[in-house]
Short mmCIF file of C-alpha atoms in Angstrom, two decimals:
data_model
loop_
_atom_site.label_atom_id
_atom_site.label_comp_id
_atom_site.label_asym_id
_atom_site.label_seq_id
_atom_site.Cartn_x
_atom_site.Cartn_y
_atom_site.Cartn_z
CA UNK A 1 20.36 112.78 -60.41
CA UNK A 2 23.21 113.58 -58.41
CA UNK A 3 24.60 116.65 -56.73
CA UNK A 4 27.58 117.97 -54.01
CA UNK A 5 25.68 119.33 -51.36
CA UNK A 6 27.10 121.45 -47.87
CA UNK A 7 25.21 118.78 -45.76
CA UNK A 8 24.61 119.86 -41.96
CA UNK A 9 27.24 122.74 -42.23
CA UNK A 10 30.30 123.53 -44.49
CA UNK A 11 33.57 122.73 -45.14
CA UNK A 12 35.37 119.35 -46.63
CA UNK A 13 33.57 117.13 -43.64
CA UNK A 14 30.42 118.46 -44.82
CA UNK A 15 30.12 118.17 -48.68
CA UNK A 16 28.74 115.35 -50.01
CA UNK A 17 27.87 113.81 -53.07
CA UNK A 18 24.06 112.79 -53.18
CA UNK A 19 21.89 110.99 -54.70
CA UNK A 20 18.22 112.77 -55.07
CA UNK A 21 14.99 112.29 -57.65
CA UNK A 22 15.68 114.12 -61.05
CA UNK A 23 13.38 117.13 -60.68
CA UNK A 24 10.50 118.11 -63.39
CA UNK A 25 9.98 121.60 -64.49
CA UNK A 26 6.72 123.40 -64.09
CA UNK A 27 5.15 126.23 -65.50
CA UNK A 28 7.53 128.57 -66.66
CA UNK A 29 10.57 126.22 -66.33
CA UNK A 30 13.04 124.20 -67.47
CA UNK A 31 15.57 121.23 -67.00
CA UNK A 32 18.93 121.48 -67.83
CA UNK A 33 21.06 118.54 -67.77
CA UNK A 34 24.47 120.22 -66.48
CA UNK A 35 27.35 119.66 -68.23
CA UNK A 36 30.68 121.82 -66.77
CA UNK A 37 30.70 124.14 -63.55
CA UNK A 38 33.48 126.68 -62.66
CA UNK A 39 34.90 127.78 -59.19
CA UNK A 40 35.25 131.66 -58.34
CA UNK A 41 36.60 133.16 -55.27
CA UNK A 42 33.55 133.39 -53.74
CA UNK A 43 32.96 129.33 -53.53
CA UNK A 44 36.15 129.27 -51.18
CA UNK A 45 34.24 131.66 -48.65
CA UNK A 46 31.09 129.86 -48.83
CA UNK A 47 33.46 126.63 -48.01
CA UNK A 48 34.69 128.04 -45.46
CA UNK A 49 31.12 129.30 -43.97
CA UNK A 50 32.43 133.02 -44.06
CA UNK A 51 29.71 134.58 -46.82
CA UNK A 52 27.06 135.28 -43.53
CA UNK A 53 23.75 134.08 -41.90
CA UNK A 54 21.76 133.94 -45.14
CA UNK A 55 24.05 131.59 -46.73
CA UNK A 56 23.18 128.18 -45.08
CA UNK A 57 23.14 124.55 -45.50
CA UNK A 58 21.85 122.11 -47.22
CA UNK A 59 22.92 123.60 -50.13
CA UNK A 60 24.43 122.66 -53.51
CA UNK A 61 27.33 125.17 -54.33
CA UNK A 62 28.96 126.96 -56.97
CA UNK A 63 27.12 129.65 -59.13
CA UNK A 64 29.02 129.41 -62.74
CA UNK A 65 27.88 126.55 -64.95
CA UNK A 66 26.19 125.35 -68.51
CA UNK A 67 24.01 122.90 -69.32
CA UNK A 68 21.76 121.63 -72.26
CA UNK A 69 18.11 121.92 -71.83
CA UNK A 70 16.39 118.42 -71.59
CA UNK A 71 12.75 119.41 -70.78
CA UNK A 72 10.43 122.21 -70.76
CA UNK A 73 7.44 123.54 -68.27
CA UNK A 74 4.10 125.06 -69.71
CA UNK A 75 4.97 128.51 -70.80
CA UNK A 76 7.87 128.24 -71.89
CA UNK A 77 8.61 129.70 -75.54
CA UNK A 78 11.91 130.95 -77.26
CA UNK A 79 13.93 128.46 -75.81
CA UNK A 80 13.77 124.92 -76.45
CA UNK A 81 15.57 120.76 -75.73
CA UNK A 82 18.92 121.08 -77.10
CA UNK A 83 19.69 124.73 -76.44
CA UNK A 84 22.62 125.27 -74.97
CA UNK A 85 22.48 127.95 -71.62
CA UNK A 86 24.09 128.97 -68.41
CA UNK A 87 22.04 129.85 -65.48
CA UNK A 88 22.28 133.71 -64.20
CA UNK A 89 24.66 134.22 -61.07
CA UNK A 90 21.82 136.76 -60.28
CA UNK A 91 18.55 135.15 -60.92
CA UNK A 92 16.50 138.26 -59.98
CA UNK A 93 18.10 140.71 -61.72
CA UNK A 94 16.91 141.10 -65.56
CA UNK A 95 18.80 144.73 -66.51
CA UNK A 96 18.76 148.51 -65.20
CA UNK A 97 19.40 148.75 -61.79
CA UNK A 98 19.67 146.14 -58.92
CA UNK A 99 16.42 145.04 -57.44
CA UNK A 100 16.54 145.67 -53.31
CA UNK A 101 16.55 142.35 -52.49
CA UNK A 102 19.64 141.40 -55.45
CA UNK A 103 21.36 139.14 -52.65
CA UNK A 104 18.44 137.01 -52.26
CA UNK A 105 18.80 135.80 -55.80
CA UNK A 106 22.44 134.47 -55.98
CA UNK A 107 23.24 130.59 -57.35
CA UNK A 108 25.59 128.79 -54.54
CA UNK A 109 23.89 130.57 -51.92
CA UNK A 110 21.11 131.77 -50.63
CA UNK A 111 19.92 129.68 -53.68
CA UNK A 112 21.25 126.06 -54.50
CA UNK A 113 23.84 126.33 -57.28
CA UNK A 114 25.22 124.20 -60.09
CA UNK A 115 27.09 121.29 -58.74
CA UNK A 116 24.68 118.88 -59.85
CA UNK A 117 24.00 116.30 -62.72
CA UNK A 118 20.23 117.89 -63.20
CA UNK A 119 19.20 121.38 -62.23
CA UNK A 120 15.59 123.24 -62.63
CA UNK A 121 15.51 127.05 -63.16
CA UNK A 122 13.08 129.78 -64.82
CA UNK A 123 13.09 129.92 -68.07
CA UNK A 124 13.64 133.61 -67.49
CA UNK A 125 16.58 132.88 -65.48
CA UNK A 126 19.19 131.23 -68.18
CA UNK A 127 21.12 132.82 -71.08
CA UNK A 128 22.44 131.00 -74.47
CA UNK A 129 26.05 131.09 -74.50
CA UNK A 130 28.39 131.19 -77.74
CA UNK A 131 28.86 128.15 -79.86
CA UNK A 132 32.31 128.20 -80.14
CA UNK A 133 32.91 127.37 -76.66
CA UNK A 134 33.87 124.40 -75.10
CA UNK A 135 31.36 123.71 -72.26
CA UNK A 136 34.18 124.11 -69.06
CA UNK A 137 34.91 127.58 -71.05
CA UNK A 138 31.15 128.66 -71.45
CA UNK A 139 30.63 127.61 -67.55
CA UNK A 140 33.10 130.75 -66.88
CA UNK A 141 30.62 133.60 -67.92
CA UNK A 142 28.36 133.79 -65.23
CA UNK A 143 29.99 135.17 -62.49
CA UNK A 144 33.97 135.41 -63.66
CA UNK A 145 33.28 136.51 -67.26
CA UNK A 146 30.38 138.97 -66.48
CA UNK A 147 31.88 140.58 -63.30
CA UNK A 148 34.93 141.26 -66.00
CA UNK A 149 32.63 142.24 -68.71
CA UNK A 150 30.72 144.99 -66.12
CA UNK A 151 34.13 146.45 -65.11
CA UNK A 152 34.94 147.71 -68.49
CA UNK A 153 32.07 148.33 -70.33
CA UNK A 154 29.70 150.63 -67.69
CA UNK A 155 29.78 153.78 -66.36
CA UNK A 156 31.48 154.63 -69.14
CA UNK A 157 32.75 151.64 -70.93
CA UNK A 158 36.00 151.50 -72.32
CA UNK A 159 37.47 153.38 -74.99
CA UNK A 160 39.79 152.62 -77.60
CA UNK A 161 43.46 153.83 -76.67
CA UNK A 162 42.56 153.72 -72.87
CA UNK A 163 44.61 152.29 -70.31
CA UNK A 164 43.50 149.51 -68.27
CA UNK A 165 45.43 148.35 -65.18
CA UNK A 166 44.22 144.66 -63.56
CA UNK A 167 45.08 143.22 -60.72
CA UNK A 168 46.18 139.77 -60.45
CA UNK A 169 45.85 136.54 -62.75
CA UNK A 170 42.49 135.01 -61.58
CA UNK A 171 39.40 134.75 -64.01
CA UNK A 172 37.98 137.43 -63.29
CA UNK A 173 41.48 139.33 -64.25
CA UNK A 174 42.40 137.15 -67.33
CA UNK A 175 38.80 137.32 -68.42
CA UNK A 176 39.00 141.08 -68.53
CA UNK A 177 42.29 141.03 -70.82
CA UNK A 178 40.57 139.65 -73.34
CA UNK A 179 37.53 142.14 -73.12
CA UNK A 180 39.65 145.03 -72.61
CA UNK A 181 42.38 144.46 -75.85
CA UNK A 182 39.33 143.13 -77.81
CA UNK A 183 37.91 147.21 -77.29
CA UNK A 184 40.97 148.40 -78.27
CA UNK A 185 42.39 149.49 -74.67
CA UNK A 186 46.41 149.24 -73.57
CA UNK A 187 46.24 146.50 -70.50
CA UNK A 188 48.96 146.79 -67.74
CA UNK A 189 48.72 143.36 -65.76
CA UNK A 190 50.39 143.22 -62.11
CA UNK A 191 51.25 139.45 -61.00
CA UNK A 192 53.07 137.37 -58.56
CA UNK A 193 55.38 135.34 -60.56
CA UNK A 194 57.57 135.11 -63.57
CA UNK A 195 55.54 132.27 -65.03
CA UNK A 196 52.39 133.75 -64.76
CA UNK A 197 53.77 136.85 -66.34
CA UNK A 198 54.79 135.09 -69.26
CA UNK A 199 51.26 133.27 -69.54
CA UNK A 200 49.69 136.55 -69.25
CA UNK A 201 51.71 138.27 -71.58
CA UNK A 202 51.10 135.33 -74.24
CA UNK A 203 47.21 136.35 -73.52
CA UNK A 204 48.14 140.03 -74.87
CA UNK A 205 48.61 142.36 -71.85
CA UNK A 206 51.21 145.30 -73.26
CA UNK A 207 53.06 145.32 -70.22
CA UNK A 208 53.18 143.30 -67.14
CA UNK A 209 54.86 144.25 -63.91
CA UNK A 210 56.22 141.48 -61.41
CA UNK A 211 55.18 142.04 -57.87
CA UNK A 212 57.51 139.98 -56.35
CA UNK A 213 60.50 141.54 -58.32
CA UNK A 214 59.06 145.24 -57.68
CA UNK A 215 57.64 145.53 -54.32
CA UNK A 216 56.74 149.19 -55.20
CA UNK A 217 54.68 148.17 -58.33
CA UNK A 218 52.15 151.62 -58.21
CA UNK A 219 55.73 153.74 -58.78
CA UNK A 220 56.21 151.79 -61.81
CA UNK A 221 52.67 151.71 -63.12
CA UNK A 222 53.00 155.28 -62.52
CA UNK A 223 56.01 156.36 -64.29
CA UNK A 224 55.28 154.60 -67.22
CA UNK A 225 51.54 155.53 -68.04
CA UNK A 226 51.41 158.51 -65.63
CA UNK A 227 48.04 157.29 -64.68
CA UNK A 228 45.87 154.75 -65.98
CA UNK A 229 41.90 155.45 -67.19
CA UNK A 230 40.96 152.44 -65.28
CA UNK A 231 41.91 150.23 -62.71
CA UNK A 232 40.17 147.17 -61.80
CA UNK A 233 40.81 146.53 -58.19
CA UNK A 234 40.52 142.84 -57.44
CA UNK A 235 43.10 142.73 -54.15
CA UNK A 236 41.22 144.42 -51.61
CA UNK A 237 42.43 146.52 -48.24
CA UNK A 238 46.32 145.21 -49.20
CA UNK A 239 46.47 146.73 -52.85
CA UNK A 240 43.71 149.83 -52.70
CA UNK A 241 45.92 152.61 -51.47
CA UNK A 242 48.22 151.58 -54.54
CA UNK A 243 45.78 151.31 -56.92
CA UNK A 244 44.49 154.52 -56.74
CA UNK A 245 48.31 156.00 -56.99
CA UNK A 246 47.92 154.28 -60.43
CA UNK A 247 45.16 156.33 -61.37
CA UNK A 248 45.23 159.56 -63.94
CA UNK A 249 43.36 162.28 -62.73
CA UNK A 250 39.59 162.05 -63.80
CA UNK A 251 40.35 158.48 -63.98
CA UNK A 252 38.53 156.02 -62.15
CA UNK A 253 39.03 152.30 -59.58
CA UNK A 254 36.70 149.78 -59.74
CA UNK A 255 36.30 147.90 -56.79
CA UNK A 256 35.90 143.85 -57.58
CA UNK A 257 37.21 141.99 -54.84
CA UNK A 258 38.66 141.74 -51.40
CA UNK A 259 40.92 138.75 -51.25
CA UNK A 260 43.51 140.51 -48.81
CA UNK A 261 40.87 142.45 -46.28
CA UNK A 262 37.96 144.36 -46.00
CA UNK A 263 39.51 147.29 -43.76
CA UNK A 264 41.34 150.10 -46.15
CA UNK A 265 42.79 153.42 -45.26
CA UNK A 266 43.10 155.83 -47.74
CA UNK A 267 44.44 159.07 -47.97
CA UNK A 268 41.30 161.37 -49.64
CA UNK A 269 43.65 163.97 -51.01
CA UNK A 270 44.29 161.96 -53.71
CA UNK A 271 40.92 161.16 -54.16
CA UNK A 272 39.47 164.46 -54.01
CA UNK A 273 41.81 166.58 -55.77
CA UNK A 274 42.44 164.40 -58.79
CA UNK A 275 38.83 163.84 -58.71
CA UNK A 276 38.66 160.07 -59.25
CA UNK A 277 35.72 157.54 -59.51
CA UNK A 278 35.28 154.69 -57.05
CA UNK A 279 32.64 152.38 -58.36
CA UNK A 280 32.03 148.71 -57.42
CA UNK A 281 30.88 145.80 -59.62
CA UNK A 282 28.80 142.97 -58.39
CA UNK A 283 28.67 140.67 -61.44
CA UNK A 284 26.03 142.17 -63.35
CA UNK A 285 22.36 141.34 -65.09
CA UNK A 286 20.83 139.20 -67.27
CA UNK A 287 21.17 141.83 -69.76
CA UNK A 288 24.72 142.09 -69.63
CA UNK A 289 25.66 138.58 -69.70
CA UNK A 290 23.52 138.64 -73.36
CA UNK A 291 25.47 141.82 -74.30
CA UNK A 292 29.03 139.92 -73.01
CA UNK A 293 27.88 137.09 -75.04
CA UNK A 294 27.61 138.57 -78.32
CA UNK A 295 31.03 140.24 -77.50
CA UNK A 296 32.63 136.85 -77.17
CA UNK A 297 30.96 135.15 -80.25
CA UNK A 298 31.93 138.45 -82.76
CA UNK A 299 35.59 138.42 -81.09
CA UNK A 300 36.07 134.31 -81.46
CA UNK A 301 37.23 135.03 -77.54
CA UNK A 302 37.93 131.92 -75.50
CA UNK A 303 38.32 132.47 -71.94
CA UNK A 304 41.07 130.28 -69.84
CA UNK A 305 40.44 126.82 -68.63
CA UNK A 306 43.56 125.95 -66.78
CA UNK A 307 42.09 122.45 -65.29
CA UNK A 308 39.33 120.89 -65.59
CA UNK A 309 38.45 117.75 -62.80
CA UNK A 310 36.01 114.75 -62.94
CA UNK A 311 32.32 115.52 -61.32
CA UNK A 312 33.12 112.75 -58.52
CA UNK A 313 36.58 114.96 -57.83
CA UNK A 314 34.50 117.87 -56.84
CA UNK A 315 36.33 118.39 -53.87
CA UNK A 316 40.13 118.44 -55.09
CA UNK A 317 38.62 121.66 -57.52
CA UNK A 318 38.05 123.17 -54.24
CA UNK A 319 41.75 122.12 -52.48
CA UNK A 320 43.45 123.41 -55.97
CA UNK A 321 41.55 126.88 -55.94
CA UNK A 322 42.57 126.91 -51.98
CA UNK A 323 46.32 125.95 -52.77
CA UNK A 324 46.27 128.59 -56.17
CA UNK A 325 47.98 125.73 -57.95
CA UNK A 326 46.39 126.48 -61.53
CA UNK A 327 46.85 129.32 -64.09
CA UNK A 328 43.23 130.11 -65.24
CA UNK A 329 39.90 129.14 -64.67
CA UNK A 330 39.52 125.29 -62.30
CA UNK A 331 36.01 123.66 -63.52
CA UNK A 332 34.85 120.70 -63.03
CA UNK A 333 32.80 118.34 -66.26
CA UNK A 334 29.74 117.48 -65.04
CA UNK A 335 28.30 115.13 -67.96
CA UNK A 336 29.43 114.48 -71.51
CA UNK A 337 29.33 117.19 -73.30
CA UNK A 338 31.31 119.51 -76.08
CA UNK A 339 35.16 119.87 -75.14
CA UNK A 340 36.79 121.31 -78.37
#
């Protein structure tokens, strides 16, 4: 087998691709011969050694992928050679609430993650995935697809005839388009660009508000909804303050990512007297990703590839993501495998 591996530390000097034995399952587990992996966010930080002392080399990155199982340990029943499955971003957590130690069991760090030709994992661990996919769309759900998924449909999930308000144009954000119009929900998209606007338009948002044409973007949100249900917050320190302007009273921010700080001040007035919910999502379980998947395959959903590089290329996924030089989701095809 083969596999990209953060050698002695990260960053470009350090990732490598490898040569290593093809493992064998034991009791309990299986082989999947990987076949498409997909970058998120969070692979830049590990790149750039930023996601803390538990994350350390050697390790094989990224967390999203598919593959086709090859071989099976002792044990292992309801899941057999041939099935198609992608590993769980969270490999401890089955459903219910978080287990104390949830950061111990990510893919692409602590744990070694999909960027390999051959990968072993609990049979417990993996999750079929829709036939109707094309493998670089189906390696999307883990982390991208299910983070979206959590957003909308816990604590409550969303309603027909809501209003949902996302952030940005990255998978997580066009991902949770799709979810939210397939439940019946009006979705206000902010963006950075007239092109993306029209992509994300073409995707079905009702209304999509240029940042870089309307500086003050929460005024706008504002006046025409006069507060959204639901906003899912995928900027960070930058756009927070805003995003809760956005909000209807009772309504409630979800709080996904941090791409432009970690530091926020907010003014709790406008918290506390409209009496608003801030919630965060960190992916989700097992459970949910089965729950997402049957929501995809009953909706004929197809989330958005926007490039998809060669396994030796591994790297130039990672400059693109950097560089934000591709509408939808960057993935990289691993072996051959089902493209259409």
């Amino acid at each position: 087998m083969q596999a990209w591996t953060f050698t002695t530390g990260f960053g470009f000097g350090n990732l490598a691709l490898q040569d290593r034995p093809t493992p064998r399952p034991g009791p309990g587990e299986l082989l999947l011969e990987m076949r498409a992996a997909s970058l998120n966010y969070r692979d830049l930080v590990v790149l750039r050694g930023q996601h803390g002392r538990a994350v350390q080399p050697p390790l094989i990155p990224l967390s999203d992928g598919v593959g086709v199982v090859t071989d099976t340990g002792p044990g292992v029943t309801g899941i057999a050679p041939g099935d198609r499955v992608c590993p769980a971003f969270f490999q401890n957590w089955d459903g219910g609430d978080p287990p104390a130690d949830l950061d111990s069991g990510r893919l692409g760090g602590p744990l070694d993650g999909v960027l390999a030709t051959h990968r072993v994992f609990p049979a417990a661990g993996v999750v079929p995935v829709p036939d109707h996919l094309t493998d670089a769309e189906a390696a999307t759900l883990p982390c991208a697809g299910l983070t979206a998924w959590s957003a909308l449909m816990a604590a409550p999930p969303v309603r027909p005839g809501e209003t949902v308000l996302i952030l940005g144009t990255g998978g997580v954000a066009l991902m949770a388009v799709l979810l939210a119009k397939a439940a019946g929900a009006a979705v206000i998209v902010t963006t950075s660009s007239p092109d993306k606007a029209a992509r994300i338009a073409a995707l079905g948002a009702d209304y999509v508000v240029d940042r870089g044409a309307t500086p003050d973007w929460a005024a706008e949100v504002r006046a025409a909804t006069g507060g959204v249900d639901r906003v899912l917050e995928l900027g960070g320190a930058a756009t927070l303050p805003d995003a809760i302007r956005c909000t209807r009273t009772g309504g409630q921010v979800i709080l996904i990512g941090n791409v432009t700080g970690n530091r926020a001040e907010l003014f709790l007035p406008a918290i506390l007297t409209r009496q608003l919910t801030l919630r965060s999502v960190t992916v989700g379980s097992k459970q949910g990703f089965a729950a997402m998947a049957r929501a995809i395959a009953q909706h004929g959903l197809r989330p958005v590839v926007g490039r998809v590089y060669p396994f030796t290329e591994a790297p130039e996924a990672f400059r693109a993501m950097e560089a934000q030089a591709v509408f939808g989701n960057i993935c990289i095809g691993i072996g051959t495998g089902r493209t259409a």
